Amino acid sequence: PAYMLEAPVAEAEGLRLHLSSAAATGYKGVCKDGSRFKAQHRVDGRQVDLGTFGTAVEAAVAYARAVGQEKAEASRGGKKRGGKERSGGGGGGASAAAASEGG
């Protein structure tokens, strides 16, 4: 696609990003939304919008933060999740709401 001029990066802001060869943007949970990029992920079978961002990398960082936070909560006994531990999550302390400042 024309908007994917650079190869996806594997890490940003100290987080490991979730690469996807199936996604047009190169990142899991990131899709093109007009001239911007939308980050979203699933929690308990429901889609959660994380915000829109100026670049695919910014959206991928928001996705990585949200997934990392979810994994951290699960490891503390907060939420139970299905065993989907494929890509190593980052685990930054920022919340998904704070990550959507790019809106």
CSV table of N, CA and C in Angstrom, one decimal:
chain,number,residue,atom,x,y,z
A,1,PRO,N,0.8,-1.2,0.0
A,1,PRO,CA,0.0,0.0,0.0
A,1,PRO,C,0.9,1.3,0.0
A,2,ALA,N,0.3,2.3,-0.5
A,2,ALA,CA,1.1,3.6,-0.7
A,2,ALA,C,1.4,4.2,0.7
A,3,TYR,N,0.6,4.0,1.7
A,3,TYR,CA,0.9,4.6,3.0
A,3,TYR,C,2.0,3.8,3.8
A,4,MET,N,2.4,2.7,3.3
A,4,MET,CA,3.4,1.9,4.0
A,4,MET,C,4.7,2.0,3.4
A,5,LEU,N,5.3,3.2,3.4
A,5,LEU,CA,6.5,3.5,2.8
A,5,LEU,C,7.7,3.0,3.5
A,6,GLU,N,7.7,2.8,4.8
A,6,GLU,CA,8.8,2.3,5.6
A,6,GLU,C,8.4,0.9,6.1
A,7,ALA,N,9.4,0.1,6.3
A,7,ALA,CA,9.2,-1.2,6.9
A,7,ALA,C,8.8,-1.0,8.3
A,8,PRO,N,7.9,-1.8,8.8
A,8,PRO,CA,7.5,-1.7,10.2
A,8,PRO,C,8.7,-1.9,11.2
A,9,VAL,N,8.7,-1.2,12.3
A,9,VAL,CA,9.8,-1.4,13.3
A,9,VAL,C,9.3,-2.3,14.4
A,10,ALA,N,10.2,-3.0,14.9
A,10,ALA,CA,9.8,-4.1,15.9
A,10,ALA,C,9.7,-3.5,17.3
A,11,GLU,N,10.3,-2.3,17.6
A,11,GLU,CA,10.3,-1.7,18.9
A,11,GLU,C,10.2,-0.2,18.8
A,12,ALA,N,9.5,0.4,19.8
A,12,ALA,CA,9.4,1.8,19.9
A,12,ALA,C,9.0,2.2,21.3
A,13,GLU,N,9.5,3.3,21.8
A,13,GLU,CA,9.3,3.7,23.2
A,13,GLU,C,9.5,2.6,24.2
A,14,GLY,N,10.4,1.8,24.0
A,14,GLY,CA,10.7,0.7,25.0
A,14,GLY,C,9.8,-0.4,24.9
A,15,LEU,N,8.9,-0.5,24.0
A,15,LEU,CA,7.9,-1.6,23.9
A,15,LEU,C,8.2,-2.4,22.6
A,16,ARG,N,7.9,-3.7,22.7
A,16,ARG,CA,8.0,-4.6,21.6
A,16,ARG,C,6.7,-4.5,20.8
A,17,LEU,N,6.7,-4.1,19.6
A,17,LEU,CA,5.5,-3.9,18.8
A,17,LEU,C,5.1,-5.3,18.2
A,18,HIS,N,3.8,-5.4,18.0
A,18,HIS,CA,3.2,-6.7,17.5
A,18,HIS,C,3.1,-6.6,16.0
A,19,LEU,N,4.1,-7.2,15.3
A,19,LEU,CA,4.1,-7.2,13.8
A,19,LEU,C,3.1,-8.2,13.3
A,20,SER,N,2.6,-7.8,12.1
A,20,SER,CA,1.7,-8.7,11.4
A,20,SER,C,1.8,-8.6,9.9
A,21,SER,N,2.1,-9.8,9.3
A,21,SER,CA,2.3,-9.8,7.9
A,21,SER,C,0.9,-9.7,7.2
A,22,ALA,N,-0.2,-10.0,7.9
A,22,ALA,CA,-1.5,-10.0,7.4
A,22,ALA,C,-2.1,-8.6,7.4
A,23,ALA,N,-1.7,-7.8,8.3
A,23,ALA,CA,-2.3,-6.4,8.3
A,23,ALA,C,-1.6,-5.5,7.3
A,24,ALA,N,-2.4,-4.7,6.6
A,24,ALA,CA,-1.8,-3.8,5.6
A,24,ALA,C,-0.8,-2.8,6.2
A,25,THR,N,-1.0,-2.5,7.4
A,25,THR,CA,-0.1,-1.5,8.1
A,25,THR,C,1.2,-2.1,8.5
A,26,GLY,N,1.2,-3.5,8.7
A,26,GLY,CA,2.4,-4.2,9.2
A,26,GLY,C,2.3,-4.4,10.7
A,27,TYR,N,1.2,-3.9,11.4
A,27,TYR,CA,1.1,-4.1,12.8
A,27,TYR,C,-0.2,-4.7,13.2
A,28,LYS,N,-0.2,-5.6,14.1
A,28,LYS,CA,-1.5,-6.2,14.6
A,28,LYS,C,-2.2,-5.1,15.4
A,29,GLY,N,-3.5,-5.0,15.1
A,29,GLY,CA,-4.4,-4.1,15.9
A,29,GLY,C,-4.4,-2.7,15.3
A,30,VAL,N,-3.7,-2.5,14.1
A,30,VAL,CA,-3.6,-1.1,13.6
A,30,VAL,C,-4.2,-1.2,12.1
A,31,CYS,N,-5.1,-0.2,11.8
A,31,CYS,CA,-5.6,-0.1,10.5
A,31,CYS,C,-5.7,1.3,10.1
A,32,LYS,N,-5.7,1.5,8.8
A,32,LYS,CA,-5.8,2.9,8.2
A,32,LYS,C,-7.2,3.4,8.4
A,33,ASP,N,-7.3,4.7,8.8
A,33,ASP,CA,-8.6,5.3,9.0
A,33,ASP,C,-8.5,6.7,8.4
A,34,GLY,N,-8.8,6.8,7.1
A,34,GLY,CA,-8.7,8.0,6.4
A,34,GLY,C,-7.2,8.4,6.2
A,35,SER,N,-6.8,9.5,6.7
A,35,SER,CA,-5.4,9.9,6.6
A,35,SER,C,-4.6,9.5,7.9
A,36,ARG,N,-5.3,8.9,8.9
A,36,ARG,CA,-4.7,8.5,10.2
A,36,ARG,C,-4.8,7.0,10.4
A,37,PHE,N,-4.3,6.6,11.5
A,37,PHE,CA,-4.2,5.2,11.8
A,37,PHE,C,-5.0,4.9,13.1
A,38,LYS,N,-5.8,3.9,13.1
A,38,LYS,CA,-6.6,3.5,14.3
A,38,LYS,C,-6.0,2.3,15.0
A,39,ALA,N,-6.0,2.3,16.3
A,39,ALA,CA,-5.5,1.2,17.1
A,39,ALA,C,-6.7,0.6,17.8
A,40,GLN,N,-6.9,-0.7,17.8
A,40,GLN,CA,-8.0,-1.4,18.5
A,40,GLN,C,-7.5,-2.8,18.8
A,41,HIS,N,-8.1,-3.3,19.9
A,41,HIS,CA,-7.8,-4.7,20.3
A,41,HIS,C,-9.1,-5.3,20.9
A,42,ARG,N,-9.1,-6.6,21.1
A,42,ARG,CA,-10.2,-7.3,21.7
A,42,ARG,C,-10.0,-7.6,23.2
A,43,VAL,N,-11.0,-7.4,24.0
A,43,VAL,CA,-11.0,-7.7,25.4
A,43,VAL,C,-12.2,-8.5,25.7
A,44,ASP,N,-12.1,-9.7,26.1
A,44,ASP,CA,-13.3,-10.6,26.4
A,44,ASP,C,-14.2,-10.7,25.2
A,45,GLY,N,-13.7,-10.7,24.0
A,45,GLY,CA,-14.5,-10.9,22.8
A,45,GLY,C,-15.0,-9.6,22.2
A,46,ARG,N,-14.8,-8.5,22.9
A,46,ARG,CA,-15.3,-7.2,22.5
A,46,ARG,C,-14.2,-6.3,21.9
A,47,GLN,N,-14.5,-5.6,20.9
A,47,GLN,CA,-13.5,-4.7,20.3
A,47,GLN,C,-13.4,-3.4,21.1
A,48,VAL,N,-12.2,-3.0,21.4
A,48,VAL,CA,-11.9,-1.8,22.2
A,48,VAL,C,-11.1,-0.8,21.3
A,49,ASP,N,-11.6,0.3,21.1
A,49,ASP,CA,-10.9,1.3,20.3
A,49,ASP,C,-9.9,2.1,21.2
A,50,LEU,N,-8.7,2.2,20.8
A,50,LEU,CA,-7.6,2.8,21.6
A,50,LEU,C,-7.3,4.2,21.1
A,51,GLY,N,-7.9,4.6,20.0
A,51,GLY,CA,-7.7,6.0,19.5
A,51,GLY,C,-7.2,6.0,18.1
A,52,THR,N,-7.1,7.2,17.5
A,52,THR,CA,-6.5,7.4,16.2
A,52,THR,C,-5.2,8.2,16.3
A,53,PHE,N,-4.3,7.9,15.4
A,53,PHE,CA,-2.9,8.4,15.6
A,53,PHE,C,-2.4,8.9,14.2
A,54,GLY,N,-1.4,9.8,14.2
A,54,GLY,CA,-0.8,10.3,13.0
A,54,GLY,C,0.0,9.3,12.2
A,55,THR,N,0.6,8.3,12.9
A,55,THR,CA,1.4,7.3,12.3
A,55,THR,C,1.0,5.9,12.7
A,56,ALA,N,1.4,4.9,11.9
A,56,ALA,CA,1.1,3.5,12.2
A,56,ALA,C,1.9,3.1,13.5
A,57,VAL,N,3.1,3.7,13.6
A,57,VAL,CA,4.0,3.3,14.8
A,57,VAL,C,3.3,3.8,16.1
A,58,GLU,N,2.8,5.0,16.1
A,58,GLU,CA,2.1,5.6,17.3
A,58,GLU,C,0.9,4.7,17.6
A,59,ALA,N,0.2,4.2,16.6
A,59,ALA,CA,-1.0,3.4,16.9
A,59,ALA,C,-0.5,2.0,17.4
A,60,ALA,N,0.6,1.5,16.9
A,60,ALA,CA,1.1,0.2,17.3
A,60,ALA,C,1.6,0.3,18.7
A,61,VAL,N,2.2,1.4,19.1
A,61,VAL,CA,2.6,1.6,20.5
A,61,VAL,C,1.4,1.6,21.4
A,62,ALA,N,0.3,2.2,21.1
A,62,ALA,CA,-0.9,2.2,21.9
A,62,ALA,C,-1.4,0.8,22.0
A,63,TYR,N,-1.4,0.0,20.9
A,63,TYR,CA,-1.8,-1.4,21.0
A,63,TYR,C,-0.9,-2.2,21.9
A,64,ALA,N,0.4,-2.0,21.8
A,64,ALA,CA,1.4,-2.7,22.6
A,64,ALA,C,1.2,-2.4,24.1
A,65,ARG,N,0.9,-1.1,24.4
A,65,ARG,CA,0.7,-0.7,25.8
A,65,ARG,C,-0.6,-1.4,26.3
A,66,ALA,N,-1.6,-1.4,25.6
A,66,ALA,CA,-2.9,-1.9,26.0
A,66,ALA,C,-2.8,-3.4,26.2
A,67,VAL,N,-2.1,-4.1,25.3
A,67,VAL,CA,-1.9,-5.6,25.5
A,67,VAL,C,-1.0,-5.9,26.7
A,68,GLY,N,0.0,-5.1,26.8
A,68,GLY,CA,0.9,-5.3,28.0
A,68,GLY,C,0.2,-5.0,29.3
A,69,GLN,N,-0.6,-4.0,29.3
A,69,GLN,CA,-1.3,-3.7,30.6
A,69,GLN,C,-2.3,-4.9,30.9
A,70,GLU,N,-3.0,-5.4,29.8
A,70,GLU,CA,-3.9,-6.5,30.0
A,70,GLU,C,-3.2,-7.7,30.5
A,71,LYS,N,-2.0,-8.0,30.0
A,71,LYS,CA,-1.2,-9.2,30.4
A,71,LYS,C,-0.8,-9.0,31.9
A,72,ALA,N,-0.4,-7.8,32.2
A,72,ALA,CA,0.0,-7.5,33.6
A,72,ALA,C,-1.1,-7.7,34.6
A,73,GLU,N,-2.3,-7.3,34.2
A,73,GLU,CA,-3.5,-7.5,35.1
A,73,GLU,C,-3.8,-8.9,35.2
A,74,ALA,N,-3.6,-9.7,34.1
A,74,ALA,CA,-3.9,-11.1,34.2
A,74,ALA,C,-2.9,-11.8,35.1
A,75,SER,N,-1.6,-11.4,35.0
A,75,SER,CA,-0.6,-12.1,35.8
A,75,SER,C,-0.8,-11.7,37.3
A,76,ARG,N,-1.4,-10.6,37.6
A,76,ARG,CA,-1.7,-10.3,39.0
A,76,ARG,C,-3.0,-10.9,39.5
A,77,GLY,N,-3.7,-11.6,38.6
A,77,GLY,CA,-4.9,-12.3,39.0
A,77,GLY,C,-6.1,-11.5,38.7
A,78,GLY,N,-6.0,-10.4,38.0
A,78,GLY,CA,-7.1,-9.5,37.7
A,78,GLY,C,-8.1,-10.1,36.8
A,79,LYS,N,-7.8,-10.2,35.5
A,79,LYS,CA,-8.7,-10.8,34.5
A,79,LYS,C,-8.1,-12.1,34.1
A,80,LYS,N,-9.0,-13.0,33.7
A,80,LYS,CA,-8.6,-14.2,33.1
A,80,LYS,C,-8.7,-14.1,31.6
A,81,ARG,N,-7.6,-14.6,30.9
A,81,ARG,CA,-7.6,-14.5,29.4
A,81,ARG,C,-7.3,-15.9,28.9
A,82,GLY,N,-7.7,-16.0,27.6
A,82,GLY,CA,-7.3,-17.2,26.9
A,82,GLY,C,-5.8,-17.2,26.7
A,83,GLY,N,-5.2,-18.3,26.5
A,83,GLY,CA,-3.7,-18.4,26.4
A,83,GLY,C,-3.1,-17.9,25.1
A,84,LYS,N,-3.3,-16.6,24.8
A,84,LYS,CA,-2.7,-16.1,23.5
A,84,LYS,C,-1.5,-15.3,23.9
A,85,GLU,N,-0.4,-15.9,24.1
A,85,GLU,CA,0.9,-15.2,24.4
A,85,GLU,C,1.9,-15.4,23.3
A,86,ARG,N,1.6,-14.9,22.1
A,86,ARG,CA,2.5,-15.1,21.0
A,86,ARG,C,3.6,-14.1,20.9
A,87,SER,N,3.2,-12.8,20.7
A,87,SER,CA,4.2,-11.8,20.7
A,87,SER,C,4.5,-11.3,22.1
A,88,GLY,N,5.7,-11.0,22.4
A,88,GLY,CA,6.1,-10.5,23.7
A,88,GLY,C,5.5,-9.1,23.9
A,89,GLY,N,4.7,-8.9,24.9
A,89,GLY,CA,4.2,-7.5,25.1
A,89,GLY,C,5.2,-6.7,25.8
A,90,GLY,N,5.0,-5.4,25.8
A,90,GLY,CA,5.9,-4.5,26.4
A,90,GLY,C,5.6,-4.4,27.9
A,91,GLY,N,4.6,-3.6,28.2
A,91,GLY,CA,4.2,-3.5,29.6
A,91,GLY,C,4.5,-2.1,30.1
A,92,GLY,N,4.4,-1.1,29.3
A,92,GLY,CA,4.6,0.3,29.8
A,92,GLY,C,3.5,0.6,30.8
A,93,GLY,N,3.7,1.5,31.7
A,93,GLY,CA,2.7,1.8,32.7
A,93,GLY,C,1.6,2.7,32.3
A,94,ALA,N,1.6,3.2,31.1
A,94,ALA,CA,0.6,4.1,30.6
A,94,ALA,C,-0.6,3.4,30.2
A,95,SER,N,-1.8,4.0,30.5
A,95,SER,CA,-3.0,3.4,30.2
A,95,SER,C,-3.4,3.6,28.8
A,96,ALA,N,-4.4,2.8,28.3
A,96,ALA,CA,-4.8,2.9,26.9
A,96,ALA,C,-5.4,4.3,26.7
A,97,ALA,N,-6.1,4.8,27.7
A,97,ALA,CA,-6.7,6.2,27.5
A,97,ALA,C,-5.6,7.2,27.3
A,98,ALA,N,-4.6,7.1,28.1
A,98,ALA,CA,-3.5,8.1,27.9
A,98,ALA,C,-2.8,7.9,26.6
A,99,ALA,N,-2.8,6.7,26.1
A,99,ALA,CA,-2.1,6.4,24.8
A,99,ALA,C,-2.8,7.0,23.6
A,100,SER,N,-4.1,7.4,23.8
A,100,SER,CA,-4.9,7.9,22.7
A,100,SER,C,-4.8,9.4,22.6
A,101,GLU,N,-3.7,10.0,23.1
A,101,GLU,CA,-3.6,11.5,23.0
A,101,GLU,C,-3.5,12.0,21.5
A,102,GLY,N,-3.2,11.0,20.6
A,102,GLY,CA,-3.0,11.4,19.2
A,102,GLY,C,-4.3,11.8,18.5
A,103,GLY,N,-5.4,11.8,19.2
A,103,GLY,CA,-6.7,12.0,18.5
A,103,GLY,C,-7.0,13.3,18.2
